[in-house]
Coordinates of C-alpha atoms in Angstrom, one line a residue:
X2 CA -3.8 22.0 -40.6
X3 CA -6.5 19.2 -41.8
X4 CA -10.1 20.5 -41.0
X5 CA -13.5 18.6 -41.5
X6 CA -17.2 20.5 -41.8
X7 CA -18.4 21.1 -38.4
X8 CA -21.2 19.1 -39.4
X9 CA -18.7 16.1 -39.5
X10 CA -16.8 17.3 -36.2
X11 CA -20.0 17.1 -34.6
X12 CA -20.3 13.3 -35.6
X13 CA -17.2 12.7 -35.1
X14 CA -18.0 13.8 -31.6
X15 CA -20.7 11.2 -31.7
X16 CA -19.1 8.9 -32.8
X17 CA -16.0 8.6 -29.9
X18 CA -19.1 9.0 -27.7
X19 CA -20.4 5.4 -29.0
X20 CA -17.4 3.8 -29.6
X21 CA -16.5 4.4 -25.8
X22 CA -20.0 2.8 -24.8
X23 CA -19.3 0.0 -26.7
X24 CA -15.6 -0.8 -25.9
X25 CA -17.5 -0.6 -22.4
X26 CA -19.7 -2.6 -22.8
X27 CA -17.6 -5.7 -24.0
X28 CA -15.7 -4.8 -20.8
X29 CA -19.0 -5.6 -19.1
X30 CA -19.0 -8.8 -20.7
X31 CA -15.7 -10.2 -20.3
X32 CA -16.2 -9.1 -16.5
X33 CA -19.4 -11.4 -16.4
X34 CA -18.0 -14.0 -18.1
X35 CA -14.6 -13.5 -15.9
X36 CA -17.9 -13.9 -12.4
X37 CA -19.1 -17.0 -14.4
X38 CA -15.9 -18.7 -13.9
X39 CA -15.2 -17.8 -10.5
X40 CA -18.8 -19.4 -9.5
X41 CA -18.7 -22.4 -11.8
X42 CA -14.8 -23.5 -11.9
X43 CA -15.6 -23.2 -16.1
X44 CA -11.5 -23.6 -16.8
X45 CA -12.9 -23.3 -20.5
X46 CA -14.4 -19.8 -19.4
X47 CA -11.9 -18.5 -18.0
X48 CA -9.2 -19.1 -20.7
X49 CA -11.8 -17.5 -23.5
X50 CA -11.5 -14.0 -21.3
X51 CA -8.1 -14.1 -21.1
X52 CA -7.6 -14.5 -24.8
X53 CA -10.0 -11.6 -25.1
X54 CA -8.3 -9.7 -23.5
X55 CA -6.0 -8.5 -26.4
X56 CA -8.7 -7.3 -28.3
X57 CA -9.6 -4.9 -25.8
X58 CA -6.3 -3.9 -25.5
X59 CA -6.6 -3.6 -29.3
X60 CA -9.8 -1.4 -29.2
X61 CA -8.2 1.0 -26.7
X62 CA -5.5 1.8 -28.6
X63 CA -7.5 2.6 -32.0
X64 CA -9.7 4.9 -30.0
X65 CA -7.0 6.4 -28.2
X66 CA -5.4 7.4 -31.1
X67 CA -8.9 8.9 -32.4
X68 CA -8.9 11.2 -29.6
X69 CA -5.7 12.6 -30.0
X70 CA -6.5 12.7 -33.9
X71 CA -9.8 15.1 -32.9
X72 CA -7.4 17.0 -30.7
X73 CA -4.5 17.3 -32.9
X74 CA -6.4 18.2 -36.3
X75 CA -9.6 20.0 -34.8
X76 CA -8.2 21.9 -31.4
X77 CA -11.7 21.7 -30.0
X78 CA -12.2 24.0 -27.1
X79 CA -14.0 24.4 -23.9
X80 CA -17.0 21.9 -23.3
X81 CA -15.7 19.9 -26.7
X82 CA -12.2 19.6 -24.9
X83 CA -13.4 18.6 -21.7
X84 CA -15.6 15.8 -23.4
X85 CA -12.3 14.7 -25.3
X86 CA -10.0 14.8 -22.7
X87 CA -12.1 12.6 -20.2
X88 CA -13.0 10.3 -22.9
X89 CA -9.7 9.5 -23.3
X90 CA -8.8 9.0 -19.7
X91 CA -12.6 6.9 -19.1
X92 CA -10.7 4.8 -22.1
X93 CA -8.1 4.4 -19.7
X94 CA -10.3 3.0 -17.2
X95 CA -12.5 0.7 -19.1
X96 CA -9.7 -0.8 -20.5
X97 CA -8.1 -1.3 -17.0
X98 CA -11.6 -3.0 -15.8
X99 CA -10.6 -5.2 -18.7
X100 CA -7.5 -6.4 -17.3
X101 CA -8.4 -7.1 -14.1
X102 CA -11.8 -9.3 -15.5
X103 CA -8.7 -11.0 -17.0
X104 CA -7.1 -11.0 -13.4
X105 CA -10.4 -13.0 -12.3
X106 CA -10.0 -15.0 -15.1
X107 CA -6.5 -15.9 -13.7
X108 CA -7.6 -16.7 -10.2
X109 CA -10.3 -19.0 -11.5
X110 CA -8.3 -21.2 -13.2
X111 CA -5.6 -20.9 -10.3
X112 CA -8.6 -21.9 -7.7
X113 CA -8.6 -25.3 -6.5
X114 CA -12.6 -27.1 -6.6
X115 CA -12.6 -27.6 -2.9
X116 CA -11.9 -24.1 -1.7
X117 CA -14.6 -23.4 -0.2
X118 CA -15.4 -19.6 2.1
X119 CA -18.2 -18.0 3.2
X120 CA -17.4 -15.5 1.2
X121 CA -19.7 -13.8 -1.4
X122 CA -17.5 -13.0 -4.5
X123 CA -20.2 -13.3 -7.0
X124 CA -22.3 -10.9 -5.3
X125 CA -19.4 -8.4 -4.7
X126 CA -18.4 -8.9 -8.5
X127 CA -22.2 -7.8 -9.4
X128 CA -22.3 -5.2 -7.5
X129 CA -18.9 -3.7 -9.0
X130 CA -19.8 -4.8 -12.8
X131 CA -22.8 -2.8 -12.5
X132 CA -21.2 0.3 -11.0
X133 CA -19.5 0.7 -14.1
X134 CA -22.2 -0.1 -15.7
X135 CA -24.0 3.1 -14.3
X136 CA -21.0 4.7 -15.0
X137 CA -21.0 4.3 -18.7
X138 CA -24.2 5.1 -18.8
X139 CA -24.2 8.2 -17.0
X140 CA -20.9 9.2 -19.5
X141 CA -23.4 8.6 -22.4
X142 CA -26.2 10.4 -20.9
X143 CA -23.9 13.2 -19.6
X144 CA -25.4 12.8 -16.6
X145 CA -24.4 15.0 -13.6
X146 CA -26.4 13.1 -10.8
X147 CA -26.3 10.0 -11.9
X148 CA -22.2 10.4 -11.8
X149 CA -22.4 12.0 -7.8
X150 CA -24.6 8.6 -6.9
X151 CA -22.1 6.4 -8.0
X152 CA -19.1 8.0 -5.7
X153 CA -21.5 7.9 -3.0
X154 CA -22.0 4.2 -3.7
X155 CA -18.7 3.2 -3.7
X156 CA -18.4 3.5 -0.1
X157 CA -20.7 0.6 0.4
X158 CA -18.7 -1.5 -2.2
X159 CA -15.8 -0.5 -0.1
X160 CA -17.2 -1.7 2.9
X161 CA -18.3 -4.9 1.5
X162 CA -14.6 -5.7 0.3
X163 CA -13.4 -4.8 3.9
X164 CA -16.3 -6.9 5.6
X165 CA -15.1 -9.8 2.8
X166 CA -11.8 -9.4 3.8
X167 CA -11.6 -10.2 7.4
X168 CA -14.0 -13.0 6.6
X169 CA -11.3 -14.8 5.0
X170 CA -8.7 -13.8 7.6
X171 CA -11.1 -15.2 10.6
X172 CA -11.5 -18.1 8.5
X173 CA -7.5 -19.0 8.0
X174 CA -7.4 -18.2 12.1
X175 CA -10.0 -20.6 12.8
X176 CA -9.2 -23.2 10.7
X177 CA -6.7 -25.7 12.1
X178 CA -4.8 -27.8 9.1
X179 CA -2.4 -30.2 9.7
X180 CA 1.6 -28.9 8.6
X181 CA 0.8 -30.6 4.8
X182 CA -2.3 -28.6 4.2
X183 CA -0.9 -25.0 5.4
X184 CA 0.7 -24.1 1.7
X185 CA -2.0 -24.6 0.2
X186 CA -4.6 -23.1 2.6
X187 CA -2.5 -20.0 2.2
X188 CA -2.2 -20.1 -1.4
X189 CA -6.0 -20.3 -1.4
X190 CA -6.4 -17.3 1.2
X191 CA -4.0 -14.9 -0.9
X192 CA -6.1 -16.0 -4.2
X193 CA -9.1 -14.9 -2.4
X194 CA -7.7 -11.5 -0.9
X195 CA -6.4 -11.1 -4.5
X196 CA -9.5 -11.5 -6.2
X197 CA -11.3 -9.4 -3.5
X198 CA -8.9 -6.2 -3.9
X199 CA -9.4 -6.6 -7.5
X200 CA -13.4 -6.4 -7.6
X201 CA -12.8 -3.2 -5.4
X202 CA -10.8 -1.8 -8.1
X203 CA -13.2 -2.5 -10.6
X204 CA -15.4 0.0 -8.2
X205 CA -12.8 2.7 -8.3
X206 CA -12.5 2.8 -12.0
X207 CA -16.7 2.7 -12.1
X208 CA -15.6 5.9 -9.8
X209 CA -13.1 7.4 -12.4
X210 CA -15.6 7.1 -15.6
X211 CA -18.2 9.1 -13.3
X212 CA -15.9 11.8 -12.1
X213 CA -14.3 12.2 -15.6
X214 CA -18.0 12.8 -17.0
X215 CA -18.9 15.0 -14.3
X216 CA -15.7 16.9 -15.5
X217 CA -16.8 17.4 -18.9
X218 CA -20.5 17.6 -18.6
X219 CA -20.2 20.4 -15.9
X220 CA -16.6 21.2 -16.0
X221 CA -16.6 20.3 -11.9
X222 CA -13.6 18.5 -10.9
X223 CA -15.4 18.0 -7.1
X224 CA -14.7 14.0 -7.5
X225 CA -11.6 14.1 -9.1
X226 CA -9.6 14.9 -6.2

């Protein structure tokens, strides 16, 4: 079995640790870019974040085989697995949040310029990107309380996806278009319930990172199940 100095595990250690925060935080970006296009109608925008979306995919993969590398050749145990482990599956869910900023990306160039609703996408996007944000953060800080506060707040992203929600559906029962318009009202509605469901997954994953760091900070699997 290969073996490195355990001055080099430890910065090896490090290392995944950064390289997780900043596969995160181009995430981040492409999900603000992905909000951006969704607000503006920027076609333009939206195509760049779905062509970066394989160099995300890209990045995962290289990390996730460093992770089972530090596994495989060092065996790391207790605390040092935990911290493994769940950075491998937090991978998992930044690169997820990746895909579905390309999934906005999609539904903005899908959108049609006069579709209008009184919902608030941008602000329900903002509020998801920057649960993950705290996520990462709270993965990078090994932060215990900082990872409980961000389960708690899911529940109000929760409720503003469900509030959003039946916005749109009283909106396609109130409206009244003639037989011609009716495809594409609908089309428009199950864009929107699309794009809603998918900025509420971006606040379950935000919910993932944290439990998976609360895991391997204090070995407490209380919001994993």
């Amino acid at each position: 079995m290969i073996t490195v100095p355990r001055e080099d595990y430890r910065d090896s250690l490090d290392e995944l640790r950064a390289d997780v925060e900043s596969m995160g935080t181009a995430v981040l970006d492409q999900l603000s870019r992905s909000l951006d296009a969704l607000e503006t109608d920027d076609r333009g925008l939206a195509r760049e974040v779905i062509a970066g979306d394989e160099r995300i995919n890209r990045r995962y993969l290289d990390l996730e085989s460093d992770c089972i590398d530090l596994i495989a050749l060092q065996q790391p145990v207790a605390s040092d697995l935990r911290f493994v482990a769940a950075s491998f599956k937090i991978l998992t869910d930044v690169e997820r949040v990746g895909d579905l900023a390309t999934n906005l990306a999609r539904h903005a160039l899908a959108a049609r310029p006069d579709e209008i609703s009184e919902v608030r996408v941008r602000e329900i996007g903002e509020t998801a990107r920057d649960q993950v944000r705290a996520a990462l953060q709270a993965y990078v800080d090994a932060d215990p309380a900082a990872c409980r506060a961000i389960a708690e707040r899911d529940d109000e992203l929760d409720a503003s996806c469900q509030h959003a929600s039946e916005t749109v559906v009283r909106e396609l029962v109130a409206s009244e278009p003639d037989r011609w318009e009716v495809e594409q009202l609908l089309d428009g509605v199950s864009r929107l319930l699309l794009t809603i469901r998918d900025l509420e997954r971006v606040g379950d994953h935000a919910v993932n990172i944290a439990a998976r760091t609360l895991y391997a900070t204090d070995g407490d699997p209380e919001l994993i199940y």
